[in-house]
Coordinates of C-alpha atoms and ligand atoms in Angstrom, one line a residue:
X1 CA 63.3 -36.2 365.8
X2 CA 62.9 -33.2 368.2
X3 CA 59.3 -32.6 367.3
X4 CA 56.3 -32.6 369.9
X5 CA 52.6 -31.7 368.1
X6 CA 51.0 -29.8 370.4
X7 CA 47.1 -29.8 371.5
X8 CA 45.4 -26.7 371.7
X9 CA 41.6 -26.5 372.9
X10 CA 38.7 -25.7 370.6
X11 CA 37.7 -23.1 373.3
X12 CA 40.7 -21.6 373.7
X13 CA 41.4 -21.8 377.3
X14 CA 42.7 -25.2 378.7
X15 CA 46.7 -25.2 378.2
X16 CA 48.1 -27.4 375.4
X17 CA 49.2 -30.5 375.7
X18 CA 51.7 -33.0 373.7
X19 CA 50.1 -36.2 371.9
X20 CA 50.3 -38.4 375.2
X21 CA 48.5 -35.5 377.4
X22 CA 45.8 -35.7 375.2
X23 CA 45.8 -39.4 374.9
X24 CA 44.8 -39.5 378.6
X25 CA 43.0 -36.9 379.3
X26 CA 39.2 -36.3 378.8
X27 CA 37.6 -33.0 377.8
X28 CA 40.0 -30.0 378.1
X29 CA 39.8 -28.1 381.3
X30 CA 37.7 -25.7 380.0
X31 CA 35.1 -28.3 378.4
X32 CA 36.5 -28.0 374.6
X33 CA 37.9 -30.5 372.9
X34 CA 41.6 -30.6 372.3
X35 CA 42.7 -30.3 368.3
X36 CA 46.3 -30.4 366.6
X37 CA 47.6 -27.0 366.5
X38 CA 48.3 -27.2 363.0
X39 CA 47.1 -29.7 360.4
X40 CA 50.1 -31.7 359.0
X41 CA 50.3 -31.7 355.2
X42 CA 51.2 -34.3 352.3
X43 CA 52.5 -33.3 349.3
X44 CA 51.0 -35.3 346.5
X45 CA 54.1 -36.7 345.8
X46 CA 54.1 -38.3 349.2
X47 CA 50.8 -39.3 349.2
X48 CA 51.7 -41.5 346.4
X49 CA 54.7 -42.9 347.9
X50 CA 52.3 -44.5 350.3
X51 CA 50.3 -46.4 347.8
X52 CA 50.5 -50.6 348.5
X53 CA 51.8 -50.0 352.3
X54 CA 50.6 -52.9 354.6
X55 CA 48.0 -51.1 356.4
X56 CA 50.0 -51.4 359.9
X57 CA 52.7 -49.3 358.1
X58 CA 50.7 -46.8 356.7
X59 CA 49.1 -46.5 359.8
X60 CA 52.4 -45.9 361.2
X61 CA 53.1 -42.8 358.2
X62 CA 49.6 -41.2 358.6
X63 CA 50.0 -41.4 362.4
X64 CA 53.5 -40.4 362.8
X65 CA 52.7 -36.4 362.8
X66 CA 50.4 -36.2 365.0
X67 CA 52.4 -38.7 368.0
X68 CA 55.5 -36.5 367.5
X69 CA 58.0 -37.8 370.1
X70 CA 55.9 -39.1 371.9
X71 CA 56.7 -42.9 370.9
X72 CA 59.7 -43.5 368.2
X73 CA 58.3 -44.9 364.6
X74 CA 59.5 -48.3 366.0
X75 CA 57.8 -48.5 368.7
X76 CA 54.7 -47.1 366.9
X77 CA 54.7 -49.4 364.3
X78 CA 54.9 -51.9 366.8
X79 CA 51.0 -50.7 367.9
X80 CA 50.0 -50.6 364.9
X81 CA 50.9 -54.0 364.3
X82 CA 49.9 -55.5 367.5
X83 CA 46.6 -53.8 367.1
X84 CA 45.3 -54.4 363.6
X85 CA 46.7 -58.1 363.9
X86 CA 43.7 -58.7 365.6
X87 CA 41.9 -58.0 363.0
X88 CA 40.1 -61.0 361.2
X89 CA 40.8 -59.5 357.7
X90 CA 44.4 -59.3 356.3
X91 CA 43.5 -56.3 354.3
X92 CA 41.9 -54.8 357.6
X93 CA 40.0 -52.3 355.9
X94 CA 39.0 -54.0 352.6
X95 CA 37.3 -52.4 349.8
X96 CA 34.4 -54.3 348.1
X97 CA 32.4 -53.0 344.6
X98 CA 29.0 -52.2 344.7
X99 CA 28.9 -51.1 341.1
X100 CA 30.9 -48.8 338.5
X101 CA 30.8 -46.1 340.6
X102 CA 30.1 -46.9 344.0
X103 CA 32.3 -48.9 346.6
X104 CA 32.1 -50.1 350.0
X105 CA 34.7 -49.9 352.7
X106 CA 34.4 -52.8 355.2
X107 CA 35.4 -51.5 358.8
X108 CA 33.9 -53.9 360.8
X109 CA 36.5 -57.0 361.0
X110 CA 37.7 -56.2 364.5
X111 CA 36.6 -58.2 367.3
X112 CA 33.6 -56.3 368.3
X113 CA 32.4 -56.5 364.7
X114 CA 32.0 -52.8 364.2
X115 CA 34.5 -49.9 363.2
X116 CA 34.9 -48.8 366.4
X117 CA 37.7 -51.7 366.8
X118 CA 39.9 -49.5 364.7
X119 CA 41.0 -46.5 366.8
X120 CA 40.0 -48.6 370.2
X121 CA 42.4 -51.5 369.5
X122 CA 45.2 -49.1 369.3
X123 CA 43.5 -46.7 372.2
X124 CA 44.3 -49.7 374.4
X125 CA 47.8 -50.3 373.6
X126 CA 48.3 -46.3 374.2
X127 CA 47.1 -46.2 377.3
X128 CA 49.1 -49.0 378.4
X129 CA 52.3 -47.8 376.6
X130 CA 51.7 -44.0 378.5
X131 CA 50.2 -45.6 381.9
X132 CA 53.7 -47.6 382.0
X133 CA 55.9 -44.6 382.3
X134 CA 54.3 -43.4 385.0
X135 CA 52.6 -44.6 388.3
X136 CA 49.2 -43.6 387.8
X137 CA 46.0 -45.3 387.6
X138 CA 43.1 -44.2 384.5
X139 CA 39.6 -44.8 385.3
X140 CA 37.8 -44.6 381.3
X141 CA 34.2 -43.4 382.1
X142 CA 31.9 -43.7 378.8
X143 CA 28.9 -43.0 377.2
X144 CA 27.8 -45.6 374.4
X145 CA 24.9 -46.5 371.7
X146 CA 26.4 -49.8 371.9
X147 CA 29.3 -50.2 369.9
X148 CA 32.1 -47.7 371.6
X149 CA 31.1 -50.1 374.5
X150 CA 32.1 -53.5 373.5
X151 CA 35.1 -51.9 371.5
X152 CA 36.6 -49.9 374.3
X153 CA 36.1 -53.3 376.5
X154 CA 37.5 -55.5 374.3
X155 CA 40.4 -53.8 374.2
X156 CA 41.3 -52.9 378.2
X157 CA 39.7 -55.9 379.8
X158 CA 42.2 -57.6 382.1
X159 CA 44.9 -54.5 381.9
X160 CA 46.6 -53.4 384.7
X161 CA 46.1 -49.7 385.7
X162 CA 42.9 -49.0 384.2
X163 CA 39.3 -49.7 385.3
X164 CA 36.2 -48.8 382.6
X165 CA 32.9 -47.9 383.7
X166 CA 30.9 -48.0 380.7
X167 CA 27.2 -46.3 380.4
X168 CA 24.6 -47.7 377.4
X169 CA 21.1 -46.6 377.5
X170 CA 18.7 -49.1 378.7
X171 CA 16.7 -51.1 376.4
X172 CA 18.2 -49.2 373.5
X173 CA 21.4 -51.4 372.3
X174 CA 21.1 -54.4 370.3
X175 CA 21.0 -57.9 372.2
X176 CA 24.4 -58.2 370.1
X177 CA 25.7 -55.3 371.6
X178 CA 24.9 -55.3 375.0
X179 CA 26.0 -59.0 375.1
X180 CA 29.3 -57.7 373.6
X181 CA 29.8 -55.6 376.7
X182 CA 27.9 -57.3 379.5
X183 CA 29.4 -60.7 378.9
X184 CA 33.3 -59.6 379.7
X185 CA 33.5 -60.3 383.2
X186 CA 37.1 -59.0 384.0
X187 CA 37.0 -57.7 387.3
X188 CA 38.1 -53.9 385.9
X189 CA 35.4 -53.8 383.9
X190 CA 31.8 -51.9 385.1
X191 CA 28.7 -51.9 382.8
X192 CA 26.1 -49.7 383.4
X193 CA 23.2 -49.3 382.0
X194 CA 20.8 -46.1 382.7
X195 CA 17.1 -45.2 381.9
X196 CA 17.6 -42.8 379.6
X197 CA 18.6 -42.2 376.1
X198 CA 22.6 -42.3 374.4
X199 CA 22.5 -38.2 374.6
X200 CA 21.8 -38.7 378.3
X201 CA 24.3 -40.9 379.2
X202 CA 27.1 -38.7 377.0
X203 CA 25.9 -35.4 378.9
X204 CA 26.7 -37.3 382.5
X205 CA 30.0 -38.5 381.1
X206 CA 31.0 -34.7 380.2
X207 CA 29.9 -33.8 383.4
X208 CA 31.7 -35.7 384.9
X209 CA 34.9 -34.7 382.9
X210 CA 34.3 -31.5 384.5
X211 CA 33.8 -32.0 388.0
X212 CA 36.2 -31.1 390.0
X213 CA 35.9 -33.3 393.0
X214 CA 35.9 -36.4 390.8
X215 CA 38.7 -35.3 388.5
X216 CA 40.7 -34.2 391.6
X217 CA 40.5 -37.5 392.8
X218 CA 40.7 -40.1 389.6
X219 CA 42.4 -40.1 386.4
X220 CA 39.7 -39.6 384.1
X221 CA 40.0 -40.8 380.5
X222 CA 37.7 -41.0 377.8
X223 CA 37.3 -43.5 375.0
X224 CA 34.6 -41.7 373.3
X225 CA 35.2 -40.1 370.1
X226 CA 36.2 -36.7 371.9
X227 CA 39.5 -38.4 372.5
X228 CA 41.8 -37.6 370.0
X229 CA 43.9 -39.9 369.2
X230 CA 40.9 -42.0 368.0
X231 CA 40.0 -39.8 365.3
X232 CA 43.6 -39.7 364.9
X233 CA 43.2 -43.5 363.8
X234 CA 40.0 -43.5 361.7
X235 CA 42.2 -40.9 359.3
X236 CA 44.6 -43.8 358.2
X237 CA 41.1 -46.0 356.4
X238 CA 40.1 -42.4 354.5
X239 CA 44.3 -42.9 352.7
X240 CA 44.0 -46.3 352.8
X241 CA 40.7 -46.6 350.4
X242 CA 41.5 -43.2 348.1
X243 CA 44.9 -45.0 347.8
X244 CA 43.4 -47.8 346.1
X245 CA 41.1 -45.9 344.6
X246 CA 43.5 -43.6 342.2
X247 CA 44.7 -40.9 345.1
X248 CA 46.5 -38.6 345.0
X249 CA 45.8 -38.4 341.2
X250 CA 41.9 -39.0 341.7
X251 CA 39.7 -37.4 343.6
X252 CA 37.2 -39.4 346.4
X253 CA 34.2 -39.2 348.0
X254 CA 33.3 -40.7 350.8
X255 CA 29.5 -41.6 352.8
X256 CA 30.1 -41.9 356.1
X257 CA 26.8 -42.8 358.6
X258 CA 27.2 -40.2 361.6
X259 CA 26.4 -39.4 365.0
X260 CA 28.9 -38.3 367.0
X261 CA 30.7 -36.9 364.0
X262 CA 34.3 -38.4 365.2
X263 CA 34.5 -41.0 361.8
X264 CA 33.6 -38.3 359.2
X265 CA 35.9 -35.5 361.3
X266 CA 38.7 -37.9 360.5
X267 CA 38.0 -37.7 357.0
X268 CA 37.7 -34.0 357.2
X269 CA 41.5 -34.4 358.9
X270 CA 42.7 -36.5 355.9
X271 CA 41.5 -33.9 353.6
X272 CA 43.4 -31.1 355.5
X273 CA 46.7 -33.3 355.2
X274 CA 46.4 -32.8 351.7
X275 CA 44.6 -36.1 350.8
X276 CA 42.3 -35.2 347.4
X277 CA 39.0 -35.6 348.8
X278 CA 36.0 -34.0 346.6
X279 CA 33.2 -34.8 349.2
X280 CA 32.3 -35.7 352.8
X281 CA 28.6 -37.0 352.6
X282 CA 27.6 -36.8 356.6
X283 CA 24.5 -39.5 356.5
X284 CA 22.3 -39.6 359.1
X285 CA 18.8 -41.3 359.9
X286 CA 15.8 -39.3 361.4
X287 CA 17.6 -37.9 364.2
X288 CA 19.1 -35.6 361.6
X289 CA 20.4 -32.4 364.0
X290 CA 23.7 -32.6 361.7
X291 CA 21.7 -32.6 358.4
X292 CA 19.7 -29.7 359.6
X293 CA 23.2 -27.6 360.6
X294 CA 24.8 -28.4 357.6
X295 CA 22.1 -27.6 354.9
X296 CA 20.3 -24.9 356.7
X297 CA 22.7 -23.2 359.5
X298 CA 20.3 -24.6 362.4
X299 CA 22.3 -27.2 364.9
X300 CA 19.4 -27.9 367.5
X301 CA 18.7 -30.7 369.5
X302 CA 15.6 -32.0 369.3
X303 CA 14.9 -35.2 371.2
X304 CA 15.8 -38.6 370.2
X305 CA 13.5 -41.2 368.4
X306 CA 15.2 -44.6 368.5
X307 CA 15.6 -46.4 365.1
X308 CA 16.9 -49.8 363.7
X309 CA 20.6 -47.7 363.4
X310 CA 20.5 -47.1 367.2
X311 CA 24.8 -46.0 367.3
X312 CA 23.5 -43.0 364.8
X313 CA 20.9 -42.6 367.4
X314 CA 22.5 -39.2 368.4
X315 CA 20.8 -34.9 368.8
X316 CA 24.3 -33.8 369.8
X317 CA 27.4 -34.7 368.0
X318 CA 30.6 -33.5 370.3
X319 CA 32.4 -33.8 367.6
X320 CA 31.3 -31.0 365.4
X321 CA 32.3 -28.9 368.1
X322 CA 35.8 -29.4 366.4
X323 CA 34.8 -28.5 362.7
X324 CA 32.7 -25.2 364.5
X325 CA 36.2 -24.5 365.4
X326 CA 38.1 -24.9 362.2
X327 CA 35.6 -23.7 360.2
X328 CA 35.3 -20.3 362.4
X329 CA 39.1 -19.5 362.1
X330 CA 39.9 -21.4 365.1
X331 CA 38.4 -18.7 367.5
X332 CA 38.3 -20.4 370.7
X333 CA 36.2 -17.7 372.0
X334 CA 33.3 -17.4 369.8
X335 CA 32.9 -21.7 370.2
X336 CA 32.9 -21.4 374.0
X337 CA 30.1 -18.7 373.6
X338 CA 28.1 -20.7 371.1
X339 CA 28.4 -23.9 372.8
X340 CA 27.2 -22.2 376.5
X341 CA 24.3 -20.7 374.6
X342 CA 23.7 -24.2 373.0
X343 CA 24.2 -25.8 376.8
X344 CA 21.7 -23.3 377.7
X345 CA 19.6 -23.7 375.3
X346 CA 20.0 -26.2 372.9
X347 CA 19.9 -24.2 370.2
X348 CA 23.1 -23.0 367.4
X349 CA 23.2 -20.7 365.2
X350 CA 26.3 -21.5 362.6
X351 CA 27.9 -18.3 361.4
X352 CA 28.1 -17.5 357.5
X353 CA 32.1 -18.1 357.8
X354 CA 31.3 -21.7 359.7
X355 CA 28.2 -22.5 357.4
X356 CA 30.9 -21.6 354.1
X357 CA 33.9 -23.3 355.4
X358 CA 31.7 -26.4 356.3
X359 CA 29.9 -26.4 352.8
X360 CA 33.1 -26.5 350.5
X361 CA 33.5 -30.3 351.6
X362 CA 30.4 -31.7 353.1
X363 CA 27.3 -31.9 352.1
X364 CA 24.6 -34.5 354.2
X365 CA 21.5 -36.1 353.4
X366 CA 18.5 -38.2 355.5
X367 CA 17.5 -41.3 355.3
X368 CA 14.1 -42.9 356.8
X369 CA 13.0 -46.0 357.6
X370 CA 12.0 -46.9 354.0
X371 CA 15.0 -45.5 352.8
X372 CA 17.0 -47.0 354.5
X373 CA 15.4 -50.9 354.0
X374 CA 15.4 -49.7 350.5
X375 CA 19.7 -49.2 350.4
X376 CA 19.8 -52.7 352.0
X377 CA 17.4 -54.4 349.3
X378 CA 19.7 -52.4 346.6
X379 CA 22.4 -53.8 347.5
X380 CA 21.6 -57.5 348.7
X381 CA 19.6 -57.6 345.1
X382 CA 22.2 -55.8 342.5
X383 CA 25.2 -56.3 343.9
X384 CA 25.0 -59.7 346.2
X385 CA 26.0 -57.4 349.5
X386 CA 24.7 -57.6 352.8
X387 CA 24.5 -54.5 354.6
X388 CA 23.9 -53.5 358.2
X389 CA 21.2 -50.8 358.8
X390 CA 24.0 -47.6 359.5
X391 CA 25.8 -49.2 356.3
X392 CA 22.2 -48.7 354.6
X393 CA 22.1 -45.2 355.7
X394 CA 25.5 -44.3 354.2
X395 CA 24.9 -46.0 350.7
X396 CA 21.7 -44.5 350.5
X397 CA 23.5 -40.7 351.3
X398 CA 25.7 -41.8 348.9
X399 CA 23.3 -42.9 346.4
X400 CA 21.3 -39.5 346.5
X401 CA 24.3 -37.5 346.5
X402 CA 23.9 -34.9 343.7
X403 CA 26.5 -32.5 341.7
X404 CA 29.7 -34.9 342.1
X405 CA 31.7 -35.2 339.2
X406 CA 30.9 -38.4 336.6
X407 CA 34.8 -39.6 337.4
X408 CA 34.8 -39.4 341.1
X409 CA 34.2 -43.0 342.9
X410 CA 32.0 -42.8 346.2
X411 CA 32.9 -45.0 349.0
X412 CA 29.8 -45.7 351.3
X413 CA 31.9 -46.8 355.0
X414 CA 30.6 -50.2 355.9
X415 CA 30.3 -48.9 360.1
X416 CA 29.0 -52.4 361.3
X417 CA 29.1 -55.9 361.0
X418 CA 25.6 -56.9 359.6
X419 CA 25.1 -59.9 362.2
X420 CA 25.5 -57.1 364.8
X421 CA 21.7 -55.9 363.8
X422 CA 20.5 -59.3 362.6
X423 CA 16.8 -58.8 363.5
X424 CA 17.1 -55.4 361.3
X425 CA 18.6 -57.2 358.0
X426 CA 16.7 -60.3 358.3
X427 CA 13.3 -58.1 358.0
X428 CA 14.6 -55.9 355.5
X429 CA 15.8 -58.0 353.0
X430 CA 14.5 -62.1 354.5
X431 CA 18.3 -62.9 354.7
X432 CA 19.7 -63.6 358.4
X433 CA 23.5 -62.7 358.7
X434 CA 25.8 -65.6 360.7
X435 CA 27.3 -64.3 363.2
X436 CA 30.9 -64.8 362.5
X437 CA 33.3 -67.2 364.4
X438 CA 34.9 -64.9 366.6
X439 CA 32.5 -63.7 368.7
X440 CA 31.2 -67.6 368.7
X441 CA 29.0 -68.3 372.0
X442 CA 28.1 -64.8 372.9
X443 CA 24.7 -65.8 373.5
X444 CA 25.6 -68.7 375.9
X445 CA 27.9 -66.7 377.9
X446 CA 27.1 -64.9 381.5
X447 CA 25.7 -61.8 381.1
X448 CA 27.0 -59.2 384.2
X449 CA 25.9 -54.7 385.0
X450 CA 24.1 -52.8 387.1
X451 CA 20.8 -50.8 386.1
X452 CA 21.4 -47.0 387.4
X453 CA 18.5 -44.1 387.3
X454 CA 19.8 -41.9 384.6
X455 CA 20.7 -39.1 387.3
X456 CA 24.2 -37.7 387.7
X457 CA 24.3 -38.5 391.3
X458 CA 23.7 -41.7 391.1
X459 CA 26.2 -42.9 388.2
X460 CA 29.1 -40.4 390.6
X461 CA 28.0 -42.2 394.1
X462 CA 28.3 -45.7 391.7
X463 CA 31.9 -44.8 390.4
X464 CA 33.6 -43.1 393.1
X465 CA 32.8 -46.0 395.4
X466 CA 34.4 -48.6 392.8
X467 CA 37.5 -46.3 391.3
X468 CA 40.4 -46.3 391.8
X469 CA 42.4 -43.3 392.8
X470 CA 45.4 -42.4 391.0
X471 CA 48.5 -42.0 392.6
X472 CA 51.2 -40.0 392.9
Ligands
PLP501 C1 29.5 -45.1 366.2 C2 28.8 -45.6 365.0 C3 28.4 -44.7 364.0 C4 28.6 -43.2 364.1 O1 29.9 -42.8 364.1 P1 30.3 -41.4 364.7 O2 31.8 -41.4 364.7 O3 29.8 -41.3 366.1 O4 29.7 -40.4 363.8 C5 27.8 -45.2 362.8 N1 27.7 -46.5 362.7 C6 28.0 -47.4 363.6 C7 27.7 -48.9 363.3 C8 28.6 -47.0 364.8 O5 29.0 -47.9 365.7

């Protein structure tokens, strides 16, 4: 093969890196987030040379790029596999009809029961795979609004070389969720839960990422969508359903519920390797800072009011960070300044260039509380669907979405598992979702983590004193 992707970082700084560099590192040294160098590209005839691949394989195609050498195809495919076998749906990602237009992508048949299962599955074999060649040890710090938890624990509980200390704000995760996490009692595993809200916890993580005496010390990974090669995994569902769906001879839109912005990014990658896509919708509920930057130029955090779609609970969305960078000519320098200012003071302006580039695929709408219950009744009532409450979100985004052509089919991305928010559906619509057979006696089982203040020093005095170091 002979060819290595490199990473470059969105502030223009930190030295590239090759796939596995940026599989296990955290932020880039100089706090940016790393990106491919250049986007690979399909032609359309290979696009539809990829139509009716077993997902595992076309996995495997969409990935290839973007790993380089850093495994062989064989060995990739043997991930993939490995990963999405545990998946309780032979189709993985299946695609379910709302109605002559609108379709519904189901992500959420991993074992955690949200979508999050499909990048962390594989996150877990990758750090095992890249750990192995070398003696070092990983300690995965995290920030969660509950379902990057439970995924990134499912899938390193019990491995060797890795320990995960996993943040969730208190009181603010589902009884679903938090059981999800706090019920794994594998002694590498560290659940923590802080007083304070998701942004909190997320801004400790990244400051952690950047301190010196900690990162001198451990290996400091991150599962949160600001690693790479998750996004990198979320782009294979965006081929998989416009596959189906008439690509590359059909154009797609998709609706994809946001807050951190890593699932709709991926989508935005898809569409730069050439897949046809007419429109990203970016959904979000009331804590709409995304809406607000991409209709009107203002990204500013306000503060966050919980809702019944607490993972899209979310004023900052590290993600965007990466389209800010794109979408500005990848000038590393003009994101670093924008993002101190927006440190400083939580305010960013987008430029014309980086409000134009953004608009000629997404658009984004809001969604309420009644707006929301209203998507759910929708669907539950014409079409037989039951839909969890970020699902809700997405179908209503795609629902209002105006000015797409009469020909193109929207696909709404089912992010959750509706028995994950049970208490949510059952009052919107009087139906109560089962919970499904593989997460079984999650409500029986021993609940184990530690309640922190929401201060930095307290969550770096807990992890230093449990870490390991890493060697070598
Ligand atoms: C994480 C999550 C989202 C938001 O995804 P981002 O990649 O952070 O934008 C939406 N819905 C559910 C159920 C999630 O778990």
């Amino acid at each position: 093969m002979g060819f290595v992707m490199k990473y470059v970082s969105t502030r223009g700084l930190a030295p590239a890196l090759d796939f596995e560099g940026v599989t296990l590192a955290g932020l880039a040294s100089d706090g940016g987030l790393y990106v491919p160098e250049a986007w690979p590209r399909f032609s359309p005839d290979e696009i539809a040379a990829l139509a009716g691949l077993p997902y595992a394989e076309l996995a495997l195609r969409v990935m290839q790029p973007f790993v380089g050498d850093s495994l062989t195809p064989e060995r990739l495919l043997e991930l993939t596999t490995k990963a999405y076998g545990r998946f309780a749906h032979a189709a993985v990602t299946p695609l379910r009809q709302f109605d002559e237009r609108h379709w519904l992508l189901e992500l959420f048949h991993g074992p955690t029961l949200a979508f999050k299962d499909v990048a962390l599955q594989l996150l877990g074999l990758l750090f095992e795979e890249f750990l192995g060649r070398r003696d070092d040890h990983l300690t995965i710090v995290g920030a969660t609004s509950g379902d990057t938890g439970s995924a990134a624990i499912d899938a390193v509980a019990g491995r060797a070389k890795v320990d995960i200390f996993m943040l969730h704000p208190h009181g603010r995760v589902s009884d679903v969720q938090r059981r999800q996490m706090t019920s794994v009692l594998a002694p590498n595993v560290f659940n923590i839960a802080i007083d304070g809200s998701f942004d909190d916890a997320q801004a400790t993580v990244k400051r952690m990422f950047n301190d010196t005496e900690v990162t001198a010390r451990f290996g400091i990974a991150a599962v949160n969508s600001i690693n790479w090669a998750r996004l990198m995994a979320q782009v294979v569902y965006y081929f998989a359903a416009a596959l189906q769906l008439g690509a590359p001879h059909r154009k797609v839109a998709f609706a994809v519920p946001t807050g951190n912005f890593g699932d709709v990014f991926a989508g935005y990658v898809a569409a730069q390797m050439g897949l046809p896509i007419e429109r990203l919708i970016v959904a979000t509920n009331i804590n709409d800072i995304l809406h607000r930057a991409l209709s009107t130029g203002d990204y500013s955090a306000g503060s966050v009011t919980p809702t019944a779609a607490p993972s899209m609970d979310i004023q900052v969305s590290s993600n965007f960070e990466r389209l800010l960078f794109d979408a500005a000519g990848r000038d590393g320098a003009l994101i670093a300044q924008q993002m101190k200012t927006f440190d400083a003071t939580k305010v960013l302006h987008l430029t014309n260039a980086q409000r134009a580039a953004a608009a000629g695929l997404f658009t984004s709408a809001r969604a309420d509380a009644d707006q929301m219950i209203a998507a759910q009744r929708w669907a539950y009532e014409a079409c037989g669907e039951v839909i969890d409450p970020h699902t809700a979100i997405g179908l209503h985004a795609a629902r209002a979405a105006q000015a797409l052509p009469a020909d193109v089919p929207v696909v709404t991305l089912a992010t959750a598992h509706p028995a994950k928010f049970g208490d949510a559906v059952e009052s919107a619509i009087g139906v109560r979702p089962a919970l499904p057979a593989r997460v079984g006696d999650l409500f029986d089982r021993e609940e184990r983590y530690d309640r922190l203040a929401g201060t930095y020093d307290a969550v770096k005095d807990y992890v230093t004193a449990r870490a390991t170091p890493r060697h070598g």
